[in-house]
């Protein structure tokens, strides 16, 4: 069995912070200098045993939620066991810029400004470093596709909460890049909820005409036909306090999918809240969803 590292170009750019054997594969944590963000960024990359044996494998990208880092899902969700069984690599980027010294950055995380929200801010002072969409789509993913043993055309995207918003919006804003998409407890209509309104006001300004371009329900409603005809999977806990507070609004995304004929499996689960016990319960189903769709994408 071999244990491939990134090639020389990536090795020079990616600092290896930690490496752990996991279910026959390897879990690595990296840091690199981001040109898009203008600050160091961290990410976690899991390579399953199939990749260590020389195969090129599909990739599933996970976008975490508010207050999380590249470590949160990686450590708490227990995803590596199923990823190893299915032969999936996992990429877990950090959620946000760190250490920008923007006034109010740390104090603002409770409502979204300060967290990355997986978009490019256009309003100062956030516009200098808060470029998470460009970072992910134009920098991190191309590097990972290029330098890790992956099949670029077999890439899936999922996330939780703010990361569920990111997964749905980025999948819709970048057609053809991801062959599968799913979400856990996503913020489905940020133009209609307090979290989204505060974040969009801070990052994009008060002109609400530009906000729908980053709202999954609005983006879906604008589709001429179903962008993911094999289906999208969304899971939502019914004991989620943020659901009760009208922050998540899955019914808006459900209606938008119905309007354009997009197949959607929206599962509602009694007794589950917004946290990682729910994510750990559902992660196997989501990885199987991606594995099935990514296997078809190779046909």
XYZ file of C-alpha atoms in Angstrom, residues 79-257:
179
model
C -17.865 10.157 8.124
C -14.539 8.450 7.414
C -15.815 4.924 8.054
C -18.492 5.137 5.362
C -16.272 7.186 3.033
C -13.696 4.404 3.204
C -16.315 1.740 2.484
C -17.672 3.692 -0.485
C -14.291 4.813 -1.812
C -14.989 8.531 -1.437
C -12.499 11.279 -0.677
C -13.781 14.039 1.612
C -12.809 17.716 1.533
C -13.696 19.902 4.525
C -12.674 23.559 4.044
C -12.746 26.110 6.816
C -15.919 28.165 6.811
C -14.506 31.670 6.967
C -11.469 33.961 6.852
C -9.521 34.154 10.110
C -7.459 36.927 11.593
C -8.477 39.747 9.261
C -8.739 42.200 12.185
C -11.952 43.653 10.812
C -13.701 45.695 13.539
C -16.603 43.698 14.929
C -15.561 40.453 13.210
C -15.540 38.235 16.296
C -18.578 39.879 17.884
C -20.680 39.416 14.752
C -20.531 35.622 14.382
C -23.777 35.089 16.244
C -25.833 36.376 13.315
C -23.712 35.578 10.312
C -21.523 38.591 9.521
C -18.016 37.429 10.323
C -18.820 33.919 9.136
C -18.100 33.233 5.485
C -21.626 32.466 4.204
C -20.002 30.975 1.066
C -20.279 34.132 -1.032
C -18.051 37.001 -2.155
C -18.753 40.135 -0.140
C -19.043 43.346 -2.132
C -19.317 45.802 0.772
C -16.386 47.192 2.761
C -14.780 46.191 5.052
C -15.776 42.608 4.273
C -15.050 42.703 0.541
C -11.269 42.520 0.982
C -11.099 39.061 2.548
C -14.633 37.603 2.577
C -14.424 35.882 -0.816
C -15.435 32.361 0.085
C -17.170 31.534 -3.193
C -14.131 32.515 -5.264
C -11.827 30.802 -2.792
C -13.676 27.504 -3.017
C -14.552 27.469 -6.710
C -11.501 29.180 -8.236
C -8.708 28.257 -5.853
C -9.150 25.412 -3.360
C -11.171 22.982 -5.475
C -8.987 23.349 -8.580
C -5.889 22.751 -6.459
C -7.374 19.677 -4.791
C -8.632 18.258 -8.094
C -5.215 18.835 -9.649
C -2.967 17.516 -6.918
C -4.939 14.751 -5.163
C -5.846 11.343 -6.681
C -9.400 12.362 -7.617
C -11.848 12.123 -10.505
C -12.825 15.743 -11.041
C -15.979 14.951 -12.994
C -17.239 12.869 -10.061
C -17.560 15.555 -7.376
C -20.469 16.053 -4.968
C -21.327 18.839 -2.549
C -23.194 18.865 0.751
C -23.294 20.896 3.921
C -25.075 21.801 7.131
C -26.948 24.964 8.131
C -24.941 27.883 6.700
C -22.998 25.189 4.837
C -26.257 23.704 3.572
C -27.036 27.143 2.174
C -23.566 27.122 0.613
C -24.005 23.656 -0.876
C -27.358 24.431 -2.485
C -26.394 27.865 -3.776
C -22.955 26.938 -5.108
C -24.361 23.838 -6.820
C -26.959 26.028 -8.541
C -24.605 28.928 -9.292
C -21.989 26.659 -10.891
C -23.901 24.250 -13.129
C -22.026 21.202 -14.299
C -19.359 21.340 -11.592
C -21.046 19.008 -9.099
C -22.740 15.772 -10.072
C -24.617 15.457 -6.761
C -25.881 17.730 -4.005
C -27.483 17.354 -0.592
C -27.961 19.358 2.585
C -28.619 18.965 6.294
C -30.769 21.602 8.034
C -29.897 24.201 5.376
C -30.718 27.903 5.439
C -33.004 27.610 2.429
C -34.261 31.173 1.967
C -31.783 33.648 3.472
C -33.531 36.640 1.874
C -36.511 35.814 4.124
C -34.859 35.015 7.482
C -33.121 37.121 10.121
C -29.727 35.403 9.725
C -29.688 35.952 5.986
C -30.972 39.504 6.081
C -28.260 40.547 8.540
C -25.515 38.709 6.672
C -26.574 39.937 3.233
C -26.974 43.508 4.495
C -23.449 43.364 5.853
C -21.786 41.611 2.932
C -23.824 42.740 -0.081
C -25.374 46.019 1.058
C -28.949 47.222 1.275
C -29.808 46.771 -2.412
C -31.991 43.691 -2.065
C -32.178 43.152 -5.814
C -28.758 41.428 -5.667
C -29.640 39.135 -2.761
C -31.637 36.454 -4.657
C -28.456 35.414 -6.499
C -27.357 33.850 -3.193
C -30.695 32.395 -2.076
C -31.203 28.692 -2.864
C -34.977 28.962 -3.144
C -34.790 31.964 -5.473
C -32.055 30.332 -7.548
C -34.061 27.135 -7.887
C -37.233 28.989 -8.836
C -35.309 30.722 -11.646
C -34.150 27.448 -13.222
C -35.607 26.684 -16.668
C -35.720 22.968 -15.816
C -34.597 20.576 -13.100
C -30.829 21.086 -12.638
C -30.392 17.794 -10.740
C -32.839 15.373 -12.361
C -31.517 12.461 -10.286
C -32.662 14.265 -7.166
C -31.535 16.387 -4.228
C -31.570 15.077 -0.646
C -32.360 17.373 2.302
C -32.794 16.285 5.922
C -34.348 18.473 8.617
C -34.831 17.790 12.324
C -38.229 18.776 13.712
C -36.802 19.563 17.174
C -34.470 22.128 15.598
C -34.999 25.446 17.401
C -33.867 27.349 14.320
C -36.620 25.696 12.298
C -39.140 26.948 14.850
C -37.572 30.425 14.687
C -38.101 30.536 10.897
C -34.378 30.719 10.117
C -34.247 27.650 7.844
C -37.505 27.673 5.820
C -37.179 24.295 4.044
C -40.742 24.703 2.790
C -39.567 27.568 0.563
C -37.010 25.331 -1.147
C -39.563 22.527 -1.372
C -41.991 24.849 -3.170
C -39.279 26.139 -5.501
C -38.293 22.592 -6.467
